[in-house]
mmCIF file of N, CA, C and O and ligand atoms in Angstrom:
data_model
loop_
_atom_site.group_PDB
_atom_site.id
_atom_site.type_symbol
_atom_site.label_atom_id
_atom_site.label_comp_id
_atom_site.label_asym_id
_atom_site.label_seq_id
_atom_site.Cartn_x
_atom_site.Cartn_y
_atom_site.Cartn_z
ATOM 1 N N MET A 1 -1.345 -5.238 -16.786
ATOM 2 C CA MET A 1 -0.727 -4.251 -15.906
ATOM 3 C C MET A 1 -1.037 -2.330 -15.697
ATOM 4 O O MET A 1 -1.576 -2.641 -16.586
ATOM 5 N N ALA A 2 -1.772 -2.231 -14.430
ATOM 6 C CA ALA A 2 -2.741 -0.995 -14.625
ATOM 7 C C ALA A 2 -2.412 -0.319 -13.117
ATOM 8 O O ALA A 2 -1.038 -0.396 -12.114
ATOM 9 N N ASP A 3 -2.807 1.430 -12.739
ATOM 10 C CA ASP A 3 -2.770 1.865 -12.450
ATOM 11 C C ASP A 3 -3.880 1.579 -11.035
ATOM 12 O O ASP A 3 -4.624 1.247 -11.516
ATOM 13 N N CYS A 4 -2.922 1.903 -9.454
ATOM 14 C CA CYS A 4 -3.980 1.341 -9.012
ATOM 15 C C CYS A 4 -4.857 2.072 -8.781
ATOM 16 O O CYS A 4 -4.754 3.521 -8.707
ATOM 17 N N THR A 5 -5.939 2.108 -8.319
ATOM 18 C CA THR A 5 -7.343 3.149 -7.928
ATOM 19 C C THR A 5 -7.303 3.953 -6.545
ATOM 20 O O THR A 5 -7.554 5.241 -6.737
ATOM 21 N N HIS A 6 -5.416 3.448 -6.021
ATOM 22 C CA HIS A 6 -5.444 4.396 -5.191
ATOM 23 C C HIS A 6 -4.453 5.686 -5.148
ATOM 24 O O HIS A 6 -3.985 6.330 -4.236
ATOM 25 N N LEU A 7 -3.977 5.095 -6.267
ATOM 26 C CA LEU A 7 -2.639 6.113 -6.910
ATOM 27 C C LEU A 7 -2.747 8.107 -6.170
ATOM 28 O O LEU A 7 -2.078 8.028 -5.358
ATOM 29 N N GLU A 8 -3.416 8.270 -6.296
ATOM 30 C CA GLU A 8 -3.582 10.270 -6.300
ATOM 31 C C GLU A 8 -3.754 10.135 -4.783
ATOM 32 O O GLU A 8 -3.342 11.291 -4.721
ATOM 33 N N LYS A 9 -4.698 9.636 -3.791
ATOM 34 C CA LYS A 9 -4.451 9.775 -3.196
ATOM 35 C C LYS A 9 -3.341 8.904 -1.689
ATOM 36 O O LYS A 9 -3.157 9.022 -0.844
ATOM 37 N N CYS A 10 -2.714 7.653 -2.521
ATOM 38 C CA CYS A 10 -1.603 7.207 -1.477
ATOM 39 C C CYS A 10 -0.667 7.805 -0.629
ATOM 40 O O CYS A 10 -0.156 8.481 -1.567
ATOM 41 N N PRO A 11 -0.251 7.897 0.481
ATOM 42 C CA PRO A 11 0.945 8.808 1.211
ATOM 43 C C PRO A 11 1.999 8.142 1.104
ATOM 44 O O PRO A 11 3.018 8.329 0.564
ATOM 45 N N PHE A 12 1.773 6.182 0.588
ATOM 46 C CA PHE A 12 2.951 6.005 0.065
ATOM 47 C C PHE A 12 3.822 6.391 -1.641
ATOM 48 O O PHE A 12 4.865 6.596 -1.730
ATOM 49 N N PHE A 13 2.452 6.624 -2.290
ATOM 50 C CA PHE A 13 3.576 6.883 -3.642
ATOM 51 C C PHE A 13 3.842 7.999 -3.844
ATOM 52 O O PHE A 13 4.076 9.220 -4.917
ATOM 53 N N ASN A 14 2.366 8.981 -3.205
ATOM 54 C CA ASN A 14 3.299 10.100 -3.006
ATOM 55 C C ASN A 14 4.878 10.633 -2.314
ATOM 56 O O ASN A 14 3.813 11.641 -1.768
ATOM 57 N N ASP A 15 4.513 10.220 -1.585
ATOM 58 C CA ASP A 15 6.640 10.755 -0.589
ATOM 59 C C ASP A 15 5.498 10.865 0.468
ATOM 60 O O ASP A 15 6.520 11.936 0.536
ATOM 61 N N ARG A 16 4.486 10.618 1.326
ATOM 62 C CA ARG A 16 3.767 11.569 2.482
ATOM 63 C C ARG A 16 3.542 10.282 3.219
ATOM 64 O O ARG A 16 3.268 10.385 4.118
ATOM 65 N N MET A 17 4.476 9.666 3.320
ATOM 66 C CA MET A 17 4.422 8.142 4.732
ATOM 67 C C MET A 17 5.755 9.082 4.966
ATOM 68 O O MET A 17 6.690 9.508 4.474
ATOM 69 N N GLN A 18 5.547 8.715 7.224
ATOM 70 C CA GLN A 18 6.803 9.432 7.581
ATOM 71 C C GLN A 18 8.352 8.475 6.934
ATOM 72 O O GLN A 18 9.336 9.398 7.630
ATOM 73 N N SER A 19 8.581 7.408 6.669
ATOM 74 C CA SER A 19 9.773 7.316 6.528
ATOM 75 C C SER A 19 9.720 6.212 5.406
ATOM 76 O O SER A 19 8.558 5.523 5.344
ATOM 77 N N MET A 20 9.952 6.651 3.939
ATOM 78 C CA MET A 20 10.639 5.813 2.928
ATOM 79 C C MET A 20 10.889 4.692 2.480
ATOM 80 O O MET A 20 12.092 5.185 2.923
ATOM 81 N N PRO A 21 10.784 3.168 2.676
ATOM 82 C CA PRO A 21 11.842 2.188 2.159
ATOM 83 C C PRO A 21 12.743 2.766 1.212
ATOM 84 O O PRO A 21 12.099 3.634 0.116
ATOM 85 N N ALA A 22 13.637 2.659 1.129
ATOM 86 C CA ALA A 22 15.634 2.629 -0.120
ATOM 87 C C ALA A 22 14.615 2.350 -1.895
ATOM 88 O O ALA A 22 14.773 2.303 -2.334
ATOM 89 N N THR A 23 13.476 0.930 -1.388
ATOM 90 C CA THR A 23 12.705 0.186 -2.072
ATOM 91 C C THR A 23 11.521 0.998 -2.439
ATOM 92 O O THR A 23 10.486 0.203 -3.699
ATOM 93 N N ALA A 24 11.321 2.179 -2.205
ATOM 94 C CA ALA A 24 10.557 2.557 -2.558
ATOM 95 C C ALA A 24 9.734 2.997 -4.148
ATOM 96 O O ALA A 24 8.778 2.372 -4.344
ATOM 97 N N ASP A 25 10.903 2.757 -5.048
ATOM 98 C CA ASP A 25 10.696 3.194 -6.257
ATOM 99 C C ASP A 25 10.182 1.947 -6.969
ATOM 100 O O ASP A 25 9.121 1.769 -7.783
ATOM 101 N N ILE A 26 10.792 0.796 -6.426
ATOM 102 C CA ILE A 26 10.800 -0.136 -7.396
ATOM 103 C C ILE A 26 8.999 -1.136 -6.976
ATOM 104 O O ILE A 26 8.493 -1.415 -7.542
ATOM 105 N N ASP A 27 8.761 -0.527 -6.087
ATOM 106 C CA ASP A 27 8.052 -0.902 -5.291
ATOM 107 C C ASP A 27 6.843 0.148 -5.551
ATOM 108 O O ASP A 27 5.466 -0.898 -6.090
ATOM 109 N N LYS A 28 6.816 1.349 -6.271
ATOM 110 C CA LYS A 28 5.961 1.917 -7.110
ATOM 111 C C LYS A 28 5.440 1.619 -8.625
ATOM 112 O O LYS A 28 4.655 1.176 -8.706
ATOM 113 N N LYS A 29 6.857 0.821 -8.775
ATOM 114 C CA LYS A 29 6.519 0.141 -10.014
ATOM 115 C C LYS A 29 5.485 -1.177 -10.075
ATOM 116 O O LYS A 29 4.796 -1.528 -11.047
ATOM 117 N N ARG A 30 6.319 -1.882 -9.359
ATOM 118 C CA ARG A 30 5.626 -2.911 -9.167
ATOM 119 C C ARG A 30 3.556 -3.389 -8.313
ATOM 120 O O ARG A 30 3.484 -4.130 -9.502
ATOM 121 N N TYR A 31 3.986 -2.525 -7.702
ATOM 122 C CA TYR A 31 2.624 -2.336 -7.246
ATOM 123 C C TYR A 31 1.111 -1.474 -7.453
ATOM 124 O O TYR A 31 0.671 -1.660 -8.458
ATOM 125 N N CYS A 32 2.142 -0.416 -7.124
ATOM 126 C CA CYS A 32 1.275 1.031 -7.519
ATOM 127 C C CYS A 32 1.073 1.108 -8.840
ATOM 128 O O CYS A 32 -0.104 1.740 -9.835
ATOM 129 N N ARG A 33 1.979 0.919 -10.398
ATOM 130 C CA ARG A 33 1.994 0.882 -11.537
ATOM 131 C C ARG A 33 1.346 -0.366 -11.903
ATOM 132 O O ARG A 33 2.155 -0.808 -13.177
ATOM 133 N N GLY A 34 1.308 -1.380 -11.096
ATOM 134 C CA GLY A 34 1.624 -2.787 -11.403
ATOM 135 C C GLY A 34 0.314 -3.751 -10.983
ATOM 136 O O GLY A 34 -1.006 -3.676 -11.145
ATOM 137 N N GLU A 35 1.208 -5.094 -10.174
ATOM 138 C CA GLU A 35 0.082 -5.801 -8.773
ATOM 139 C C GLU A 35 -0.593 -4.677 -8.276
ATOM 140 O O GLU A 35 -0.133 -6.036 -6.648
ATOM 141 N N PHE A 36 -1.749 -4.135 -8.433
ATOM 142 C CA PHE A 36 -1.724 -3.721 -7.079
ATOM 143 C C PHE A 36 -2.682 -4.263 -6.172
ATOM 144 O O PHE A 36 -2.672 -3.618 -5.341
ATOM 145 N N SER A 37 -3.290 -5.088 -6.946
ATOM 146 C CA SER A 37 -4.042 -5.882 -6.002
ATOM 147 C C SER A 37 -3.375 -7.017 -5.021
ATOM 148 O O SER A 37 -3.960 -7.327 -4.428
ATOM 149 N N ASN A 38 -2.386 -6.877 -5.424
ATOM 150 C CA ASN A 38 -0.914 -7.519 -4.299
ATOM 151 C C ASN A 38 -0.882 -6.746 -2.953
ATOM 152 O O ASN A 38 0.009 -7.507 -2.202
ATOM 153 N N CYS A 39 -0.933 -5.580 -3.498
ATOM 154 C CA CYS A 39 -0.203 -4.767 -1.906
ATOM 155 C C CYS A 39 -0.709 -4.886 -0.804
ATOM 156 O O CYS A 39 -2.499 -4.669 -0.877
ATOM 157 N N ALA A 40 0.046 -4.794 0.182
ATOM 158 C CA ALA A 40 -0.152 -5.190 1.423
ATOM 159 C C ALA A 40 -1.208 -3.783 1.683
ATOM 160 O O ALA A 40 -2.606 -4.362 2.880
ATOM 161 N N ARG A 41 -1.310 -2.356 1.223
ATOM 162 C CA ARG A 41 -1.373 -1.271 1.857
ATOM 163 C C ARG A 41 -3.470 -1.511 0.974
ATOM 164 O O ARG A 41 -3.896 -1.289 1.634
ATOM 165 N N PHE A 42 -3.410 -2.120 -0.186
ATOM 166 C CA PHE A 42 -4.560 -2.284 -1.140
ATOM 167 C C PHE A 42 -5.524 -3.054 -0.303
ATOM 168 O O PHE A 42 -6.698 -2.919 0.146
ATOM 169 N N ARG A 43 -4.823 -4.250 0.285
ATOM 170 C CA ARG A 43 -5.372 -5.262 0.919
ATOM 171 C C ARG A 43 -6.598 -4.551 1.967
ATOM 172 O O ARG A 43 -7.845 -5.164 2.194
ATOM 173 N N VAL A 44 -5.717 -4.478 2.833
ATOM 174 C CA VAL A 44 -6.198 -3.888 4.113
ATOM 175 C C VAL A 44 -7.095 -2.491 4.141
ATOM 176 O O VAL A 44 -7.625 -2.302 4.827
ATOM 177 N N SER A 45 -6.857 -2.054 2.918
ATOM 178 C CA SER A 45 -7.873 -0.650 2.595
ATOM 179 C C SER A 45 -9.549 -1.435 2.258
ATOM 180 O O SER A 45 -10.032 -0.731 2.637
ATOM 181 N N LYS A 46 -9.320 -2.312 1.378
ATOM 182 C CA LYS A 46 -10.231 -2.728 1.253
ATOM 183 C C LYS A 46 -11.352 -3.788 2.443
ATOM 184 O O LYS A 46 -12.463 -3.277 2.622
ATOM 185 N N VAL A 47 -10.134 -3.925 3.308
ATOM 186 C CA VAL A 47 -11.263 -3.949 4.424
ATOM 187 C C VAL A 47 -10.971 -3.521 5.899
ATOM 188 O O VAL A 47 -12.352 -3.828 6.484
ATOM 189 N N LEU A 48 -10.616 -2.563 6.227
ATOM 190 C CA LEU A 48 -10.783 -1.864 7.750
ATOM 191 C C LEU A 48 -10.789 -0.545 7.063
ATOM 192 O O LEU A 48 -10.555 0.164 5.921
ATOM 193 N N GLY A 49 -11.292 0.612 8.005
ATOM 194 C CA GLY A 49 -11.627 1.503 7.474
ATOM 195 C C GLY A 49 -10.813 1.926 8.105
ATOM 196 O O GLY A 49 -9.785 2.208 8.192
ATOM 197 N N LYS A 50 -10.572 3.745 7.273
ATOM 198 C CA LYS A 50 -9.699 4.128 7.426
ATOM 199 C C LYS A 50 -8.654 4.853 8.478
ATOM 200 O O LYS A 50 -7.892 4.572 8.593
ATOM 201 N N GLU A 51 -10.406 4.834 9.841
ATOM 202 C CA GLU A 51 -9.714 5.493 11.227
ATOM 203 C C GLU A 51 -8.880 3.702 11.662
ATOM 204 O O GLU A 51 -8.171 4.129 12.098
ATOM 205 N N LYS A 52 -8.804 2.754 11.188
ATOM 206 C CA LYS A 52 -8.013 1.807 11.665
ATOM 207 C C LYS A 52 -6.878 1.503 11.076
ATOM 208 O O LYS A 52 -6.029 0.257 11.028
ATOM 209 N N PHE A 53 -7.068 2.513 9.688
ATOM 210 C CA PHE A 53 -5.779 2.309 8.883
ATOM 211 C C PHE A 53 -4.135 2.726 8.983
ATOM 212 O O PHE A 53 -4.308 3.392 9.770
ATOM 213 N N PRO A 54 -3.180 1.270 9.401
ATOM 214 C CA PRO A 54 -1.987 1.575 10.010
ATOM 215 C C PRO A 54 -1.249 2.327 8.685
ATOM 216 O O PRO A 54 -1.162 1.702 8.162
ATOM 217 N N SER A 55 -1.350 3.314 9.262
ATOM 218 C CA SER A 55 -0.214 4.417 8.220
ATOM 219 C C SER A 55 0.762 3.812 8.137
ATOM 220 O O SER A 55 1.564 4.623 6.356
ATOM 221 N N ASP A 56 1.932 3.463 8.574
ATOM 222 C CA ASP A 56 2.653 2.901 8.199
ATOM 223 C C ASP A 56 3.451 1.235 7.308
ATOM 224 O O ASP A 56 4.571 1.144 6.688
ATOM 225 N N LEU A 57 2.139 1.000 6.565
ATOM 226 C CA LEU A 57 2.000 0.353 6.498
ATOM 227 C C LEU A 57 3.004 -0.602 5.312
ATOM 228 O O LEU A 57 2.868 1.392 4.320
ATOM 229 N N LEU A 58 2.831 -0.716 4.795
ATOM 230 C CA LEU A 58 3.814 -0.858 3.154
ATOM 231 C C LEU A 58 3.818 -1.656 2.267
ATOM 232 O O LEU A 58 3.409 -2.838 3.030
ATOM 233 N N PRO A 59 3.653 -1.507 1.282
ATOM 234 C CA PRO A 59 2.687 -2.337 -0.139
ATOM 235 C C PRO A 59 3.185 -3.710 -0.298
ATOM 236 O O PRO A 59 2.974 -4.352 -0.661
ATOM 237 N N ASN A 60 4.775 -4.786 0.695
ATOM 238 C CA ASN A 60 5.051 -5.049 0.372
ATOM 239 C C ASN A 60 5.598 -6.292 2.018
ATOM 240 O O ASN A 60 5.498 -6.909 2.030
ATOM 241 N N GLN A 61 4.657 -6.058 2.658
ATOM 242 C CA GLN A 61 4.520 -6.023 3.829
ATOM 243 C C GLN A 61 2.872 -7.316 4.266
ATOM 244 O O GLN A 61 1.811 -6.632 4.645
ATOM 245 N N SER A 62 2.814 -8.207 3.239
ATOM 246 C CA SER A 62 1.907 -9.387 2.866
ATOM 247 C C SER A 62 1.871 -9.552 4.120
ATOM 248 O O SER A 62 0.550 -9.919 4.756
ATOM 249 N N ASP A 63 2.925 -10.647 4.904
ATOM 250 C CA ASP A 63 2.694 -10.678 6.357
ATOM 251 C C ASP A 63 1.458 -10.246 7.592
ATOM 252 O O ASP A 63 0.501 -10.830 7.910
ATOM 253 N N LYS A 64 2.121 -9.219 7.766
ATOM 254 C CA LYS A 64 1.262 -7.852 8.246
ATOM 255 C C LYS A 64 0.274 -7.707 7.951
ATOM 256 O O LYS A 64 -0.947 -7.596 8.827
ATOM 257 N N ALA A 65 -0.120 -7.668 6.726
ATOM 258 C CA ALA A 65 -1.101 -7.153 6.089
ATOM 259 C C ALA A 65 -2.372 -8.731 6.286
ATOM 260 O O ALA A 65 -3.512 -7.836 7.028
ATOM 261 N N ASN A 66 -1.906 -9.636 6.342
ATOM 262 C CA ASN A 66 -2.206 -10.893 6.214
ATOM 263 C C ASN A 66 -3.402 -10.893 7.339
ATOM 264 O O ASN A 66 -4.135 -11.125 8.519
ATOM 265 N N GLU A 67 -1.693 -10.556 8.855
ATOM 266 C CA GLU A 67 -2.497 -10.124 10.220
ATOM 267 C C GLU A 67 -3.730 -9.913 10.541
ATOM 268 O O GLU A 67 -4.423 -9.825 11.489
ATOM 269 N N ILE A 68 -3.313 -8.164 10.170
ATOM 270 C CA ILE A 68 -4.195 -7.499 10.391
ATOM 271 C C ILE A 68 -5.823 -7.552 9.807
ATOM 272 O O ILE A 68 -6.326 -7.490 11.006
ATOM 273 N N ILE A 69 -6.199 -8.408 8.640
ATOM 274 C CA ILE A 69 -7.309 -8.328 8.180
ATOM 275 C C ILE A 69 -7.255 -9.723 8.915
ATOM 276 O O ILE A 69 -8.985 -9.797 8.838
ATOM 277 N N ALA A 70 -6.721 -10.728 9.273
ATOM 278 C CA ALA A 70 -7.251 -11.866 10.169
ATOM 279 C C ALA A 70 -7.791 -11.268 11.455
ATOM 280 O O ALA A 70 -9.402 -11.921 12.144
ATOM 281 N N ALA A 71 -7.115 -10.105 12.132
ATOM 282 C CA ALA A 71 -7.880 -9.635 13.296
ATOM 283 C C ALA A 71 -8.521 -8.586 12.944
ATOM 284 O O ALA A 71 -9.558 -8.544 14.351
ATOM 285 N N GLY A 72 -9.429 -8.220 12.174
ATOM 286 C CA GLY A 72 -10.116 -7.594 11.932
ATOM 287 C C GLY A 72 -10.240 -6.044 11.953
ATOM 288 O O GLY A 72 -11.447 -5.741 12.144
HETATM 289 S S1 LIG B 101 -0.572 -0.332 -4.467
HETATM 290 FE FE1 LIG B 101 -0.508 0.125 -2.723
HETATM 291 S S2 LIG B 101 1.277 1.987 -2.279
HETATM 292 FE FE2 LIG B 101 0.039 1.818 -4.300
HETATM 293 S S3 LIG B 101 -0.914 3.045 -4.572
HETATM 294 FE FE3 LIG B 101 -1.879 1.616 -3.947
HETATM 295 S S4 LIG B 101 -2.436 1.632 -2.494
HETATM 296 FE FE4 LIG B 101 -0.992 2.718 -2.577
#
């Protein structure tokens, strides 16, 4: 278990999303301070640049992340 390298600037971790899900605290514990390499935001950020990054993507949206990554 480790902290995500995006912790300081990530809008999700810092409650700066347009709407935060009810599960935000659980997701922060699970992804941001744990298995961050499985976080949808983390995975997409490694592939897409900031310009194309979907700001509303949530850590647990794996399917959406896969689609975005596949579409390039
Ligand atoms: S795990 Fe995902 S949501 Fe959490 S800080 Fe990293 S990129 Fe952001």
